[in-house]
Amino acid sequence: MPTRASSSWFARPVSHWVGPRVLAALVLALCLGLTYGAWRNADDASEQQVQADFDFRVRELVNNIVGRMQTYIQVLHGVQGLYASSQEVTRREFHAYLAAQQVDRHFPGIHGIGYLPLLSGAALARHEAGVRADGYPGYAVRPHGQRDWHAPITYLEPLSESNLLAFGYDIGSEPVRRAALEQARDTGQAAMTGKIHLVQDGGSAQAHGFLVVLPVYDNGLLHGSVAQRRAALRAWVFAPFRMGDLMAGVGGESARQLDLEIYDGAQLSEAALMYDSLPGALSSAASDSLVSRQAISIAGHAWTLRVRTMPGFDGELLARPRLVAWTGLLASIVLALATWLLAAGRARAQAALARSSELTGQLEQGQASVLAMAEAAQRSQAMLRSILDSTIDGILVDNIDGRIFTSNRRFRDLWQVPDALDWQADGAALVRHVESQLEQAAPFLGARTHAPHGHRERRDVLHLRDGRVVEQYVRSMQLGNEQARLWTFRDISERSQMERREHTRRQVLEMLATGAPLERVLESVVLSVQADHPAMLCSILLLDESRHRLVLGAAPNLPAFFNLSSHGHDLDTLQGVHGIAAQALRDGLRVIVGDLHTVADAQETMELAWRAQLQSCWAEPVRGGSGKLLGVLMAYHRQPTLPGAAHLARLSEAAHLAGMAIEQAQVALALRAGEARFRSLYDHAPVALWEQDWSAVRAALDALEQAGVRDLGAHFQASPDALRQLAGLVRIIDANGAALAQVRANEDDQRRGALSLAQNFDDSALPRFGDALLALAGGAHLFECESSFVRLDGAARQNELSLLVMPGHADSLDFVMVSSLDITERKRMNAELLQLATTDFLTGLPNRRHFMASLENEHARLQRELASCASVLMLDIDHFKRVNDEYGHAVGDAVLRHLGALMCQALRKVDVPGRVGGEEFAILLPGTDLAAAAVFAERLRRRVAESSLTIDGGIVITITVSIGMAAMAGTDADCDAVLARADEALYRAKRGGRNRIEQNDGGGDGVLSKFMAQ
């Protein structure tokens, strides 16, 4: 019987295996293609990110260098301000100022800060002698030789061992340094030398550096022009820098794996190389693909920076494409193998019908997915369009050929694109439409011609003919495989107008504050309006005092004949273009004539306008703060035109500023008349008045606050020299006749600056000046105190002072008015009266009244401080009546004086002695208990007993004393209680044999111990 052949694996047809292999090959090819695309995108993104990271680090490095140098130049400006605020800065003051700044701690890279006086050849010997006398006997200006002028290093802080090498070096003797000195002298700004070797480095040729210098001018001379600056130059302040120290830590972490080279000037040559962060063989390994060359200017001198990357720069980003490639390759192989195995398995496991059904289901599922993706894409596109149309910026997208892809509604509204313009089909027509609205189309056309590449962007500001200002940004972007540009436009008219108005307002206010003439202020207002609108010519016409005539205030760019035709004419007689100004003043309203040809009888009345080539005119009334008409601001154009909203706002602001200037000038006239009256009263006032300038003191206090000093009182106590230095900064501006008479001075002494703060506070009264300074700096407007001063004839006197902060300077503490009253005689009389009232005339000790007052004060202290203690001693001379009877009362008085002197020798400063009766004395010992008082009393008793008094005739008299002691307590009812106890102990000592000490603690017998004479 026939048999069915077995189904062998190798017996199947070849066509059965073609499908799985081809499918696997397609999957492999597709995956490899996707892997290649992913690798390319990762590689491009890595390169772009590396370039962006490199650019960012370069910008940060350059900004750090420029910022550090600007900070150091500001330090020099502070030293320049020190010299500007003083006619003479001593070496000690220079050292104290820079020590407070702590330059070497806070400003790394500065090798020191020095002072260079400008010396002629004739003054060189005198200068050397002065420095030698100042404590530097070996000082000499070098190199030797006669030159037109010298600039030796006279002050240099900190005066370290290396800086001593430069001490006395004449910077003007070397051409590179001399060029920087001359540049600073002529410009009045900071100047920097080229590449030099610092004198401080000795003979080292490896270290390169440079100097930064600032001029110091004579404040009493003008220095507005080059000639004036040369004539007013007094000295320079300078700072030497060593490149290695300056660049240490500048880049920080961002400079990692970067090779920085700094060249002097624009050439990259070995001779110009000032600094190399990786010198020698390390620098040769730097990359030549990532290189940035930056040109910077510091203090008028150019540097060129070349920055290159070192191997390993952002290696992690560059390794990412390789990881993507290897991952994609392995995934492709695995997916292809899985596809082949799956297809082969399905071919073996399923029949052709099942395979067809499965493929049909997969196809339907794919179609559904495609439809869903299409719907999602439509929704995303609609959402993107809604977002674009809702932005506040106008957006335009085109390619480098000018073909426009899309724009939003804000762009079309901003540029007023008509609906009839087919901008998508004709991009050139849209460009022409935008160009027609611009005053200058060069920035817009330049952005189209020179579009930025990569991640860079370009910014331009566009000015429209209607007065609007638009900010334009252009960025490069990739749309699929095509390079495109993204244009962003934003209307910044309001912000630009506010900035211009604020600038003009600040400029006018500064001129008003400095007392500039009205003509200059009005001219500044006119020029600012013309600068905002170049096609506009402006003038300001003012009403005279009669308010019937016009006078010219400012018209810097109008013809002279045109200006003279309105100056001094009556309002009723003005016609033509000037009649428009008269109309605006009569009506008090703005007048706009867009075309002067439309005015009736234009040919006859507008002859002046035709001669000046003017076609339109706008008139804006100028009012004061109260609304009073002061004049009119006229704006003219050479073409017929009407003003936009921006023009009208600008004219209104300019008219407001002009009104402020005019009112300020009128107030200034009235103020000068009032000042003359006040000056007369000031000069003839019976009270001594002093006007003082404290601005330098305020600046020094600000410097102390910035240096971290918070408690000024503690600072002055710890550093008395700081208070003395602040006192030296006070400048006497003026003094009336009574003040000059008080200090024995005259007007010549005042003019030559002989008066100083010593005529209010002398050296012994500096603590009172410190109290006044703390009070006024703390916000007080008035401070009163007693002080001592020195007259110009050298006599020391006492006075009573009232310091009043000048009105308007309460916050800044710039000017202080001082009234002084000489109270020397009154103080002397009061002291004499006090001496008479509190002192025993015979012994010179405090009398009973004074002693009792001290006893009451000590009793009050013990009541407050219960843990404290005090003791009272009562003394009586033994057998004093016998001395008077034998030798007379004169000898008795000498004995009393002798005892008083012995008592004073044994007392502490806090102890209070007193004569309370004829031969009775008392001593108050604060803070002393009975045991310590007993030791003191015994020592005093022995001293009295062992001493002797020799009187006339050679007679030697010895005396003894009896002493009674008692402890003083806060629980006593009054101070008489302790006196009673001490007196009881004294009488006990008398009864016990005299020349002894008894104590009374208030017990039964009252005797605690006895000290008998041996």
Coordinates of N, CA, C and O in Angstrom, one line a residue, residues 574-626:
L574 N 3.7 139.4 15.8 CA 4.3 138.2 15.2 C 3.3 137.6 14.2 O 2.1 137.5 14.5
Q575 N 3.8 137.2 13.0 CA 3.0 136.6 12.0 C 3.8 135.4 11.4 O 4.9 135.1 11.8
G576 N 3.1 134.7 10.5 CA 3.7 133.5 9.9 C 4.0 132.4 10.9 O 3.2 132.1 11.7
V577 N 5.1 131.8 10.7 CA 5.5 130.7 11.5 C 5.6 131.1 13.0 O 5.3 130.3 13.9
H578 N 6.1 132.3 13.2 CA 6.2 132.8 14.6 C 4.8 133.2 15.2 O 4.6 133.2 16.4
G579 N 3.8 133.5 14.3 CA 2.5 133.7 14.8 C 1.9 132.4 15.3 O 1.0 132.5 16.2
I580 N 2.3 131.2 14.9 CA 1.8 130.0 15.5 C 2.3 129.9 16.9 O 1.5 129.5 17.8
A581 N 3.5 130.3 17.2 CA 4.0 130.3 18.6 C 3.1 131.3 19.5 O 2.8 131.0 20.6
A582 N 2.9 132.5 18.9 CA 2.1 133.5 19.6 C 0.7 132.9 19.9 O 0.1 133.2 20.9
Q583 N 0.1 132.2 18.9 CA -1.2 131.7 19.1 C -1.3 130.6 20.2 O -2.2 130.6 21.0
A584 N -0.2 129.8 20.2 CA -0.2 128.8 21.3 C -0.1 129.4 22.7 O -0.7 128.9 23.7
L585 N 0.6 130.6 22.8 CA 0.7 131.2 24.1 C -0.6 132.0 24.5 O -0.9 132.0 25.6
R586 N -1.2 132.6 23.4 CA -2.5 133.3 23.7 C -3.6 132.3 24.2 O -4.3 132.6 25.1
D587 N -3.6 131.1 23.5 CA -4.7 130.2 23.8 C -4.3 129.2 24.9 O -5.2 128.6 25.5
G588 N -3.0 129.0 25.1 CA -2.5 128.1 26.1 C -2.7 126.6 25.7 O -2.8 125.7 26.5
L589 N -2.8 126.4 24.4 CA -3.1 125.1 23.8 C -2.1 124.7 22.8 O -1.4 125.6 22.2
R590 N -1.9 123.4 22.6 CA -1.0 122.9 21.6 C -1.5 123.2 20.2 O -2.7 123.1 19.9
V591 N -0.6 123.7 19.3 CA -1.0 124.0 17.9 C -0.2 123.1 17.0 O 1.1 123.1 17.1
I592 N -0.8 122.5 16.0 CA -0.1 121.6 15.1 C -0.5 122.0 13.7 O -1.7 122.1 13.3
V593 N 0.5 122.3 12.9 CA 0.3 122.7 11.5 C 1.2 121.7 10.7 O 2.4 121.8 10.6
G594 N 0.5 120.6 10.1 CA 1.3 119.6 9.4 C 1.9 120.1 8.1 O 2.9 119.5 7.6
D595 N 1.3 121.1 7.5 CA 1.8 121.6 6.2 C 1.6 123.1 6.2 O 0.5 123.6 6.2
L596 N 2.7 123.8 6.2 CA 2.7 125.3 6.3 C 2.1 125.9 5.0 O 1.6 127.0 5.0
H597 N 2.1 125.1 3.9 CA 1.5 125.6 2.6 C 0.0 125.7 2.7 O -0.6 126.5 1.9
T598 N -0.6 125.0 3.7 CA -2.1 125.1 3.8 C -2.6 126.3 4.6 O -3.8 126.6 4.7
V599 N -1.6 127.0 5.2 CA -2.0 128.2 6.0 C -2.4 129.3 5.0 O -1.8 129.5 4.0
A600 N -3.5 130.1 5.4 CA -3.9 131.2 4.5 C -2.8 132.2 4.3 O -2.1 132.6 5.3
D601 N -2.7 132.7 3.1 CA -1.7 133.7 2.8 C -0.3 133.2 3.1 O 0.6 133.9 3.6
A602 N 0.0 131.9 2.8 CA 1.2 131.3 3.2 C 2.4 131.9 2.5 O 3.5 132.1 3.1
Q603 N 2.2 132.3 1.3 CA 3.3 132.8 0.5 C 3.8 134.1 1.1 O 5.0 134.4 1.1
E604 N 2.9 135.0 1.6 CA 3.3 136.3 2.1 C 3.9 136.2 3.6 O 4.9 136.8 3.9
T605 N 3.2 135.4 4.4 CA 3.6 135.3 5.8 C 4.6 134.3 6.2 O 5.2 134.3 7.3
M606 N 4.9 133.3 5.3 CA 5.8 132.2 5.6 C 7.1 132.4 4.9 O 7.8 131.4 4.7
E607 N 7.5 133.6 4.6 CA 8.8 133.8 3.8 C 9.9 133.3 4.7 O 10.9 132.6 4.2
L608 N 9.9 133.6 6.0 CA 11.0 133.1 6.9 C 11.1 131.6 6.9 O 12.1 131.0 6.9
A609 N 9.9 130.9 6.9 CA 9.9 129.4 7.0 C 10.5 128.9 5.7 O 11.2 127.9 5.7
W610 N 10.2 129.5 4.5 CA 10.7 129.0 3.2 C 12.2 129.2 3.2 O 13.0 128.3 2.7
R611 N 12.7 130.3 3.7 CA 14.2 130.6 3.7 C 14.9 129.6 4.6 O 16.0 129.2 4.4
A612 N 14.2 129.2 5.7 CA 14.8 128.2 6.7 C 14.5 126.8 6.2 O 14.9 125.8 6.9
Q613 N 13.8 126.6 5.1 CA 13.5 125.3 4.5 C 12.6 124.5 5.5 O 12.9 123.3 5.8
L614 N 11.6 125.1 6.1 CA 10.7 124.5 7.0 C 9.4 124.3 6.4 O 8.8 125.2 5.7
Q615 N 8.8 123.0 6.6 CA 7.5 122.7 5.9 C 6.4 122.5 6.9 O 5.2 122.5 6.5
S616 N 6.7 122.2 8.1 CA 5.6 121.9 9.1 C 6.1 122.5 10.5 O 7.3 122.6 10.7
C617 N 5.1 122.7 11.4 CA 5.4 123.3 12.7 C 4.5 122.8 13.7 O 3.3 122.7 13.5
W618 N 5.0 122.5 14.9 CA 4.2 122.1 16.1 C 4.6 123.0 17.2 O 5.8 123.3 17.5
A619 N 3.6 123.5 18.0 CA 3.9 124.4 19.1 C 3.3 123.7 20.4 O 2.1 123.4 20.5
E620 N 4.2 123.6 21.4 CA 3.8 123.0 22.7 C 4.0 124.0 23.8 O 5.1 124.5 24.1
P621 N 2.9 124.5 24.5 CA 3.1 125.5 25.6 C 4.0 125.0 26.7 O 3.9 123.8 27.0
V622 N 4.8 125.8 27.3 CA 5.6 125.5 28.4 C 5.0 126.1 29.7 O 4.8 127.4 29.7
R623 N 4.7 125.3 30.7 CA 4.0 125.8 31.9 C 4.9 125.5 33.1 O 5.7 124.5 33.1
G624 N 4.7 126.3 34.1 CA 5.3 126.0 35.4 C 4.6 125.1 36.2 O 3.5 124.5 35.8
G625 N 5.1 124.8 37.4 CA 4.4 123.9 38.3 C 3.0 124.3 38.7 O 2.1 123.5 39.0
S626 N 2.7 125.6 38.7 CA 1.4 126.1 39.1 C 0.5 126.3 37.9 O -0.6 126.7 38.0

